[in-house]
Amino acid sequence: MGVYAELWLRRQHTRPTLTMPPYTATYFAVKGRLGAIKIMLADKGQELKVVLVSMEEWQQGDLKATCVFGQMPKFEDGDLVLFQSNAILRHLGRNHGAYGKDSREASLIDMMNDGVEDLRSKYIKLIYQEYDTGKQAYLKDLPNSLCKFETFMAKTNSGFLVGKEVSFADYNLFDLLLNHLVLCPKSLDNFPKLNDLVKKMSARPKVRALLDSEAFKKIPINGNGKQ
């Protein structure tokens, strides 16, 4: 990364988070891939307007045809329209000081977030394709995925995935770990660093307020009722 990009990253890290005009997200009435985005924006004191789409509306195809990859969430930041949840998280990380203090940390955050995506993809496959027949096998193999994060966090020893400040990858992992604690309440029993991350993130006042809100609690995690 060049000198100017490095300086830009440093400015993103040091500047205070400003309240932006309300963001808008279009999605189904589930937490799904919008959960981490909601948690991050709440923690950063940002407003998010959610436009809910029913499955019937989605299957009509008009909205889907406007989505670059035929997927939601759709995210609007002024006249900027984004798709792909990880691209949205990165955009918000750059804009709200959650992308590391320098290019080295940013690269590590990218790496860890890709790891979160790998685990989320396995989780989604379980929920929507293999829940009834593959849940026990999934839970048996889950420690092989979680141990990678545990080992990495033991090296950083800051309570976060990378560096000393929360990043968009922490929000993403936190959201996914919450899902797994619903799937199996004992899933983190042998992973003290991940347990600590959940406790640390849950204790952040604005995150706690969101998690405790009736509006957030009543939204199902997934679209098929399985969790």
PDB file of N, CA, C and O in Angstrom, residues 28-91:
ATOM      1  N   PHE A  28     -34.919  -8.873   4.182  1.00  0.00           N
ATOM      2  CA  PHE A  28     -36.024  -9.657   4.731  1.00  0.00           C
ATOM      3  C   PHE A  28     -36.174  -9.378   6.230  1.00  0.00           C
ATOM      4  O   PHE A  28     -35.285  -8.823   6.859  1.00  0.00           O
ATOM      5  N   ALA A  29     -37.271  -9.829   6.796  1.00  0.00           N
ATOM      6  CA  ALA A  29     -37.538  -9.610   8.222  1.00  0.00           C
ATOM      7  C   ALA A  29     -36.841 -10.679   9.067  1.00  0.00           C
ATOM      8  O   ALA A  29     -37.465 -11.406   9.844  1.00  0.00           O
ATOM      9  N   VAL A  30     -35.527 -10.770   8.893  1.00  0.00           N
ATOM     10  CA  VAL A  30     -34.684 -11.678   9.674  1.00  0.00           C
ATOM     11  C   VAL A  30     -33.388 -10.947  10.014  1.00  0.00           C
ATOM     12  O   VAL A  30     -33.059  -9.930   9.399  1.00  0.00           O
ATOM     13  N   LYS A  31     -32.653 -11.476  10.999  1.00  0.00           N
ATOM     14  CA  LYS A  31     -31.337 -10.897  11.282  1.00  0.00           C
ATOM     15  C   LYS A  31     -30.378 -11.233  10.152  1.00  0.00           C
ATOM     16  O   LYS A  31     -29.760 -10.355   9.560  1.00  0.00           O
ATOM     17  N   GLY A  32     -30.216 -12.523   9.862  1.00  0.00           N
ATOM     18  CA  GLY A  32     -29.429 -12.950   8.722  1.00  0.00           C
ATOM     19  C   GLY A  32     -28.126 -12.201   8.560  1.00  0.00           C
ATOM     20  O   GLY A  32     -27.361 -12.019   9.517  1.00  0.00           O
ATOM     21  N   ARG A  33     -27.872 -11.732   7.353  1.00  0.00           N
ATOM     22  CA  ARG A  33     -26.635 -11.015   7.048  1.00  0.00           C
ATOM     23  C   ARG A  33     -26.704  -9.526   7.392  1.00  0.00           C
ATOM     24  O   ARG A  33     -25.740  -8.801   7.169  1.00  0.00           O
ATOM     25  N   LEU A  34     -27.837  -9.098   7.920  1.00  0.00           N
ATOM     26  CA  LEU A  34     -27.944  -7.704   8.350  1.00  0.00           C
ATOM     27  C   LEU A  34     -27.621  -7.548   9.829  1.00  0.00           C
ATOM     28  O   LEU A  34     -27.430  -6.436  10.314  1.00  0.00           O
ATOM     29  N   GLY A  35     -27.549  -8.658  10.563  1.00  0.00           N
ATOM     30  CA  GLY A  35     -27.354  -8.589  12.008  1.00  0.00           C
ATOM     31  C   GLY A  35     -26.084  -7.860  12.407  1.00  0.00           C
ATOM     32  O   GLY A  35     -26.106  -6.963  13.255  1.00  0.00           O
ATOM     33  N   ALA A  36     -24.961  -8.236  11.816  1.00  0.00           N
ATOM     34  CA  ALA A  36     -23.686  -7.611  12.167  1.00  0.00           C
ATOM     35  C   ALA A  36     -23.677  -6.132  11.805  1.00  0.00           C
ATOM     36  O   ALA A  36     -23.101  -5.298  12.527  1.00  0.00           O
ATOM     37  N   ILE A  37     -24.306  -5.800  10.691  1.00  0.00           N
ATOM     38  CA  ILE A  37     -24.376  -4.397  10.257  1.00  0.00           C
ATOM     39  C   ILE A  37     -25.189  -3.576  11.253  1.00  0.00           C
ATOM     40  O   ILE A  37     -24.793  -2.461  11.635  1.00  0.00           O
ATOM     41  N   LYS A  38     -26.305  -4.119  11.707  1.00  0.00           N
ATOM     42  CA  LYS A  38     -27.124  -3.423  12.704  1.00  0.00           C
ATOM     43  C   LYS A  38     -26.349  -3.205  14.002  1.00  0.00           C
ATOM     44  O   LYS A  38     -26.404  -2.119  14.597  1.00  0.00           O
ATOM     45  N   ILE A  39     -25.637  -4.236  14.443  1.00  0.00           N
ATOM     46  CA  ILE A  39     -24.874  -4.131  15.690  1.00  0.00           C
ATOM     47  C   ILE A  39     -23.781  -3.081  15.570  1.00  0.00           C
ATOM     48  O   ILE A  39     -23.594  -2.254  16.465  1.00  0.00           O
ATOM     49  N   MET A  40     -23.070  -3.095  14.463  1.00  0.00           N
ATOM     50  CA  MET A  40     -21.989  -2.129  14.263  1.00  0.00           C
ATOM     51  C   MET A  40     -22.521  -0.697  14.231  1.00  0.00           C
ATOM     52  O   MET A  40     -21.973   0.201  14.882  1.00  0.00           O
ATOM     53  N   LEU A  41     -23.583  -0.474  13.485  1.00  0.00           N
ATOM     54  CA  LEU A  41     -24.130   0.885  13.383  1.00  0.00           C
ATOM     55  C   LEU A  41     -24.684   1.360  14.721  1.00  0.00           C
ATOM     56  O   LEU A  41     -24.528   2.534  15.080  1.00  0.00           O
ATOM     57  N   ALA A  42     -25.310   0.468  15.465  1.00  0.00           N
ATOM     58  CA  ALA A  42     -25.807   0.848  16.791  1.00  0.00           C
ATOM     59  C   ALA A  42     -24.656   1.264  17.691  1.00  0.00           C
ATOM     60  O   ALA A  42     -24.731   2.288  18.384  1.00  0.00           O
ATOM     61  N   ASP A  43     -23.578   0.489  17.674  1.00  0.00           N
ATOM     62  CA  ASP A  43     -22.430   0.789  18.524  1.00  0.00           C
ATOM     63  C   ASP A  43     -21.782   2.110  18.146  1.00  0.00           C
ATOM     64  O   ASP A  43     -21.240   2.817  18.996  1.00  0.00           O
ATOM     65  N   LYS A  44     -21.841   2.448  16.867  1.00  0.00           N
ATOM     66  CA  LYS A  44     -21.241   3.701  16.384  1.00  0.00           C
ATOM     67  C   LYS A  44     -22.213   4.873  16.452  1.00  0.00           C
ATOM     68  O   LYS A  44     -21.893   5.980  16.015  1.00  0.00           O
ATOM     69  N   GLY A  45     -23.399   4.635  17.004  1.00  0.00           N
ATOM     70  CA  GLY A  45     -24.355   5.724  17.159  1.00  0.00           C
ATOM     71  C   GLY A  45     -24.973   6.190  15.860  1.00  0.00           C
ATOM     72  O   GLY A  45     -25.383   7.348  15.742  1.00  0.00           O
ATOM     73  N   GLN A  46     -25.079   5.291  14.900  1.00  0.00           N
ATOM     74  CA  GLN A  46     -25.617   5.637  13.591  1.00  0.00           C
ATOM     75  C   GLN A  46     -27.043   5.114  13.417  1.00  0.00           C
ATOM     76  O   GLN A  46     -27.394   4.052  13.935  1.00  0.00           O
ATOM     77  N   GLU A  47     -27.829   5.852  12.676  1.00  0.00           N
ATOM     78  CA  GLU A  47     -29.222   5.478  12.443  1.00  0.00           C
ATOM     79  C   GLU A  47     -29.336   4.622  11.190  1.00  0.00           C
ATOM     80  O   GLU A  47     -28.705   4.916  10.157  1.00  0.00           O
ATOM     81  N   LEU A  48     -30.130   3.582  11.265  1.00  0.00           N
ATOM     82  CA  LEU A  48     -30.364   2.706  10.122  1.00  0.00           C
ATOM     83  C   LEU A  48     -31.863   2.543   9.903  1.00  0.00           C
ATOM     84  O   LEU A  48     -32.587   2.092  10.789  1.00  0.00           O
ATOM     85  N   LYS A  49     -32.309   2.891   8.726  1.00  0.00           N
ATOM     86  CA  LYS A  49     -33.697   2.652   8.331  1.00  0.00           C
ATOM     87  C   LYS A  49     -33.740   1.337   7.561  1.00  0.00           C
ATOM     88  O   LYS A  49     -32.958   1.143   6.616  1.00  0.00           O
ATOM     89  N   VAL A  50     -34.613   0.432   7.967  1.00  0.00           N
ATOM     90  CA  VAL A  50     -34.714  -0.870   7.305  1.00  0.00           C
ATOM     91  C   VAL A  50     -36.030  -0.958   6.545  1.00  0.00           C
ATOM     92  O   VAL A  50     -37.106  -0.794   7.123  1.00  0.00           O
ATOM     93  N   VAL A  51     -35.938  -1.217   5.261  1.00  0.00           N
ATOM     94  CA  VAL A  51     -37.104  -1.452   4.415  1.00  0.00           C
ATOM     95  C   VAL A  51     -37.276  -2.965   4.307  1.00  0.00           C
ATOM     96  O   VAL A  51     -36.394  -3.660   3.783  1.00  0.00           O
ATOM     97  N   LEU A  52     -38.383  -3.483   4.827  1.00  0.00           N
ATOM     98  CA  LEU A  52     -38.605  -4.921   4.864  1.00  0.00           C
ATOM     99  C   LEU A  52     -39.235  -5.416   3.567  1.00  0.00           C
ATOM    100  O   LEU A  52     -40.127  -4.774   3.006  1.00  0.00           O
ATOM    101  N   VAL A  53     -38.762  -6.567   3.131  1.00  0.00           N
ATOM    102  CA  VAL A  53     -39.253  -7.179   1.896  1.00  0.00           C
ATOM    103  C   VAL A  53     -39.777  -8.570   2.231  1.00  0.00           C
ATOM    104  O   VAL A  53     -39.079  -9.363   2.886  1.00  0.00           O
ATOM    105  N   SER A  54     -40.985  -8.879   1.807  1.00  0.00           N
ATOM    106  CA  SER A  54     -41.540 -10.213   2.034  1.00  0.00           C
ATOM    107  C   SER A  54     -41.001 -11.171   0.971  1.00  0.00           C
ATOM    108  O   SER A  54     -40.534 -10.754  -0.098  1.00  0.00           O
ATOM    109  N   MET A  55     -41.092 -12.463   1.249  1.00  0.00           N
ATOM    110  CA  MET A  55     -40.642 -13.456   0.284  1.00  0.00           C
ATOM    111  C   MET A  55     -41.477 -13.388  -0.988  1.00  0.00           C
ATOM    112  O   MET A  55     -40.964 -13.590  -2.100  1.00  0.00           O
ATOM    113  N   GLU A  56     -42.759 -13.079  -0.825  1.00  0.00           N
ATOM    114  CA  GLU A  56     -43.623 -12.957  -1.996  1.00  0.00           C
ATOM    115  C   GLU A  56     -43.155 -11.821  -2.907  1.00  0.00           C
ATOM    116  O   GLU A  56     -43.099 -11.968  -4.138  1.00  0.00           O
ATOM    117  N   GLU A  57     -42.810 -10.677  -2.295  1.00  0.00           N
ATOM    118  CA  GLU A  57     -42.307  -9.543  -3.070  1.00  0.00           C
ATOM    119  C   GLU A  57     -41.001  -9.903  -3.770  1.00  0.00           C
ATOM    120  O   GLU A  57     -40.784  -9.553  -4.935  1.00  0.00           O
ATOM    121  N   TRP A  58     -40.124 -10.596  -3.043  1.00  0.00           N
ATOM    122  CA  TRP A  58     -38.831 -10.963  -3.602  1.00  0.00           C
ATOM    123  C   TRP A  58     -38.995 -11.915  -4.790  1.00  0.00           C
ATOM    124  O   TRP A  58     -38.310 -11.774  -5.815  1.00  0.00           O
ATOM    125  N   GLN A  59     -39.912 -12.857  -4.664  1.00  0.00           N
ATOM    126  CA  GLN A  59     -40.102 -13.849  -5.719  1.00  0.00           C
ATOM    127  C   GLN A  59     -40.735 -13.268  -6.976  1.00  0.00           C
ATOM    128  O   GLN A  59     -40.651 -13.879  -8.048  1.00  0.00           O
ATOM    129  N   GLN A  60     -41.334 -12.094  -6.861  1.00  0.00           N
ATOM    130  CA  GLN A  60     -41.866 -11.436  -8.047  1.00  0.00           C
ATOM    131  C   GLN A  60     -40.753 -11.040  -9.020  1.00  0.00           C
ATOM    132  O   GLN A  60     -40.968 -10.924 -10.219  1.00  0.00           O
ATOM    133  N   GLY A  61     -39.555 -10.808  -8.460  1.00  0.00           N
ATOM    134  CA  GLY A  61     -38.380 -10.620  -9.305  1.00  0.00           C
ATOM    135  C   GLY A  61     -38.003  -9.203  -9.649  1.00  0.00           C
ATOM    136  O   GLY A  61     -36.876  -8.958 -10.116  1.00  0.00           O
ATOM    137  N   ASP A  62     -38.891  -8.233  -9.439  1.00  0.00           N
ATOM    138  CA  ASP A  62     -38.583  -6.858  -9.834  1.00  0.00           C
ATOM    139  C   ASP A  62     -37.423  -6.289  -9.009  1.00  0.00           C
ATOM    140  O   ASP A  62     -36.499  -5.685  -9.564  1.00  0.00           O
ATOM    141  N   LEU A  63     -37.482  -6.470  -7.687  1.00  0.00           N
ATOM    142  CA  LEU A  63     -36.405  -5.981  -6.831  1.00  0.00           C
ATOM    143  C   LEU A  63     -35.116  -6.756  -7.083  1.00  0.00           C
ATOM    144  O   LEU A  63     -34.036  -6.166  -7.195  1.00  0.00           O
ATOM    145  N   LYS A  64     -35.236  -8.064  -7.191  1.00  0.00           N
ATOM    146  CA  LYS A  64     -34.052  -8.904  -7.407  1.00  0.00           C
ATOM    147  C   LYS A  64     -33.305  -8.483  -8.663  1.00  0.00           C
ATOM    148  O   LYS A  64     -32.065  -8.505  -8.706  1.00  0.00           O
ATOM    149  N   ALA A  65     -34.036  -8.072  -9.683  1.00  0.00           N
ATOM    150  CA  ALA A  65     -33.422  -7.663 -10.942  1.00  0.00           C
ATOM    151  C   ALA A  65     -32.570  -6.413 -10.795  1.00  0.00           C
ATOM    152  O   ALA A  65     -31.662  -6.172 -11.602  1.00  0.00           O
ATOM    153  N   THR A  66     -32.838  -5.623  -9.751  1.00  0.00           N
ATOM    154  CA  THR A  66     -32.059  -4.397  -9.530  1.00  0.00           C
ATOM    155  C   THR A  66     -30.842  -4.640  -8.650  1.00  0.00           C
ATOM    156  O   THR A  66     -30.008  -3.746  -8.503  1.00  0.00           O
ATOM    157  N   CYS A  67     -30.730  -5.823  -8.058  1.00  0.00           N
ATOM    158  CA  CYS A  67     -29.603  -6.145  -7.180  1.00  0.00           C
ATOM    159  C   CYS A  67     -28.451  -6.685  -8.017  1.00  0.00           C
ATOM    160  O   CYS A  67     -28.642  -7.628  -8.804  1.00  0.00           O
ATOM    161  N   VAL A  68     -27.292  -6.115  -7.857  1.00  0.00           N
ATOM    162  CA  VAL A  68     -26.160  -6.423  -8.726  1.00  0.00           C
ATOM    163  C   VAL A  68     -25.902  -7.925  -8.827  1.00  0.00           C
ATOM    164  O   VAL A  68     -25.665  -8.455  -9.908  1.00  0.00           O
ATOM    165  N   PHE A  69     -25.944  -8.617  -7.689  1.00  0.00           N
ATOM    166  CA  PHE A  69     -25.691 -10.055  -7.686  1.00  0.00           C
ATOM    167  C   PHE A  69     -26.952 -10.870  -7.394  1.00  0.00           C
ATOM    168  O   PHE A  69     -26.866 -12.057  -7.067  1.00  0.00           O
ATOM    169  N   GLY A  70     -28.112 -10.214  -7.492  1.00  0.00           N
ATOM    170  CA  GLY A  70     -29.362 -10.910  -7.235  1.00  0.00           C
ATOM    171  C   GLY A  70     -29.539 -11.303  -5.788  1.00  0.00           C
ATOM    172  O   GLY A  70     -30.221 -12.281  -5.481  1.00  0.00           O
ATOM    173  N   GLN A  71     -28.914 -10.532  -4.872  1.00  0.00           N
ATOM    174  CA  GLN A  71     -28.953 -10.854  -3.450  1.00  0.00           C
ATOM    175  C   GLN A  71     -29.171  -9.587  -2.621  1.00  0.00           C
ATOM    176  O   GLN A  71     -28.843  -8.484  -3.054  1.00  0.00           O
ATOM    177  N   MET A  72     -29.697  -9.789  -1.422  1.00  0.00           N
ATOM    178  CA  MET A  72     -29.772  -8.719  -0.431  1.00  0.00           C
ATOM    179  C   MET A  72     -28.898  -9.123   0.759  1.00  0.00           C
ATOM    180  O   MET A  72     -28.521 -10.307   0.873  1.00  0.00           O
ATOM    181  N   PRO A  73     -28.553  -8.155   1.630  1.00  0.00           N
ATOM    182  CA  PRO A  73     -29.124  -6.818   1.764  1.00  0.00           C
ATOM    183  C   PRO A  73     -28.644  -5.825   0.710  1.00  0.00           C
ATOM    184  O   PRO A  73     -27.551  -5.952   0.173  1.00  0.00           O
ATOM    185  N   LYS A  74     -29.522  -4.869   0.492  1.00  0.00           N
ATOM    186  CA  LYS A  74     -29.200  -3.684  -0.287  1.00  0.00           C
ATOM    187  C   LYS A  74     -28.948  -2.570   0.722  1.00  0.00           C
ATOM    188  O   LYS A  74     -29.714  -2.392   1.667  1.00  0.00           O
ATOM    189  N   PHE A  75     -27.859  -1.829   0.539  1.00  0.00           N
ATOM    190  CA  PHE A  75     -27.470  -0.812   1.511  1.00  0.00           C
ATOM    191  C   PHE A  75     -27.254   0.507   0.792  1.00  0.00           C
ATOM    192  O   PHE A  75     -26.524   0.570  -0.203  1.00  0.00           O
ATOM    193  N   GLU A  76     -27.886   1.550   1.317  1.00  0.00           N
ATOM    194  CA  GLU A  76     -27.785   2.879   0.691  1.00  0.00           C
ATOM    195  C   GLU A  76     -27.153   3.875   1.650  1.00  0.00           C
ATOM    196  O   GLU A  76     -27.629   4.059   2.773  1.00  0.00           O
ATOM    197  N   ASP A  77     -26.092   4.481   1.188  1.00  0.00           N
ATOM    198  CA  ASP A  77     -25.392   5.555   1.899  1.00  0.00           C
ATOM    199  C   ASP A  77     -25.422   6.763   0.981  1.00  0.00           C
ATOM    200  O   ASP A  77     -24.551   6.944   0.136  1.00  0.00           O
ATOM    201  N   GLY A  78     -26.475   7.575   1.131  1.00  0.00           N
ATOM    202  CA  GLY A  78     -26.662   8.664   0.185  1.00  0.00           C
ATOM    203  C   GLY A  78     -26.930   8.093  -1.197  1.00  0.00           C
ATOM    204  O   GLY A  78     -27.801   7.234  -1.377  1.00  0.00           O
ATOM    205  N   ASP A  79     -26.152   8.534  -2.186  1.00  0.00           N
ATOM    206  CA  ASP A  79     -26.342   8.022  -3.545  1.00  0.00           C
ATOM    207  C   ASP A  79     -25.479   6.801  -3.839  1.00  0.00           C
ATOM    208  O   ASP A  79     -25.469   6.295  -4.959  1.00  0.00           O
ATOM    209  N   LEU A  80     -24.764   6.317  -2.827  1.00  0.00           N
ATOM    210  CA  LEU A  80     -23.977   5.099  -2.974  1.00  0.00           C
ATOM    211  C   LEU A  80     -24.827   3.895  -2.591  1.00  0.00           C
ATOM    212  O   LEU A  80     -25.349   3.828  -1.480  1.00  0.00           O
ATOM    213  N   VAL A  81     -24.974   2.954  -3.506  1.00  0.00           N
ATOM    214  CA  VAL A  81     -25.754   1.744  -3.257  1.00  0.00           C
ATOM    215  C   VAL A  81     -24.807   0.553  -3.292  1.00  0.00           C
ATOM    216  O   VAL A  81     -24.082   0.348  -4.269  1.00  0.00           O
ATOM    217  N   LEU A  82     -24.825  -0.224  -2.201  1.00  0.00           N
ATOM    218  CA  LEU A  82     -23.931  -1.372  -2.078  1.00  0.00           C
ATOM    219  C   LEU A  82     -24.716  -2.659  -1.878  1.00  0.00           C
ATOM    220  O   LEU A  82     -25.779  -2.662  -1.259  1.00  0.00           O
ATOM    221  N   PHE A  83     -24.148  -3.733  -2.401  1.00  0.00           N
ATOM    222  CA  PHE A  83     -24.623  -5.076  -2.134  1.00  0.00           C
ATOM    223  C   PHE A  83     -23.433  -5.876  -1.603  1.00  0.00           C
ATOM    224  O   PHE A  83     -22.309  -5.400  -1.636  1.00  0.00           O
ATOM    225  N   GLN A  84     -23.701  -7.082  -1.102  1.00  0.00           N
ATOM    226  CA  GLN A  84     -22.708  -7.943  -0.476  1.00  0.00           C
ATOM    227  C   GLN A  84     -22.402  -7.441   0.938  1.00  0.00           C
ATOM    228  O   GLN A  84     -21.822  -6.370   1.137  1.00  0.00           O
ATOM    229  N   SER A  85     -22.792  -8.232   1.926  1.00  0.00           N
ATOM    230  CA  SER A  85     -22.726  -7.791   3.323  1.00  0.00           C
ATOM    231  C   SER A  85     -21.317  -7.481   3.785  1.00  0.00           C
ATOM    232  O   SER A  85     -21.104  -6.552   4.573  1.00  0.00           O
ATOM    233  N   ASN A  86     -20.319  -8.216   3.297  1.00  0.00           N
ATOM    234  CA  ASN A  86     -18.953  -7.939   3.729  1.00  0.00           C
ATOM    235  C   ASN A  86     -18.411  -6.647   3.126  1.00  0.00           C
ATOM    236  O   ASN A  86     -17.626  -5.941   3.759  1.00  0.00           O
ATOM    237  N   ALA A  87     -18.833  -6.334   1.908  1.00  0.00           N
ATOM    238  CA  ALA A  87     -18.463  -5.051   1.319  1.00  0.00           C
ATOM    239  C   ALA A  87     -19.082  -3.901   2.116  1.00  0.00           C
ATOM    240  O   ALA A  87     -18.449  -2.860   2.321  1.00  0.00           O
ATOM    241  N   ILE A  88     -20.306  -4.107   2.578  1.00  0.00           N
ATOM    242  CA  ILE A  88     -20.973  -3.093   3.394  1.00  0.00           C
ATOM    243  C   ILE A  88     -20.228  -2.897   4.715  1.00  0.00           C
ATOM    244  O   ILE A  88     -19.983  -1.771   5.150  1.00  0.00           O
ATOM    245  N   LEU A  89     -19.848  -4.003   5.353  1.00  0.00           N
ATOM    246  CA  LEU A  89     -19.104  -3.911   6.608  1.00  0.00           C
ATOM    247  C   LEU A  89     -17.767  -3.188   6.402  1.00  0.00           C
ATOM    248  O   LEU A  89     -17.364  -2.372   7.238  1.00  0.00           O
ATOM    249  N   ARG A  90     -17.087  -3.478   5.326  1.00  0.00           N
ATOM    250  CA  ARG A  90     -15.814  -2.796   5.057  1.00  0.00           C
ATOM    251  C   ARG A  90     -16.029  -1.298   4.826  1.00  0.00           C
ATOM    252  O   ARG A  90     -15.246  -0.463   5.304  1.00  0.00           O
ATOM    253  N   HIS A  91     -17.066  -0.971   4.095  1.00  0.00           N
ATOM    254  CA  HIS A  91     -17.392   0.443   3.857  1.00  0.00           C
ATOM    255  C   HIS A  91     -17.624   1.165   5.181  1.00  0.00           C
ATOM    256  O   HIS A  91     -17.077   2.252   5.415  1.00  0.00           O
TER     257      HIS A  91
END
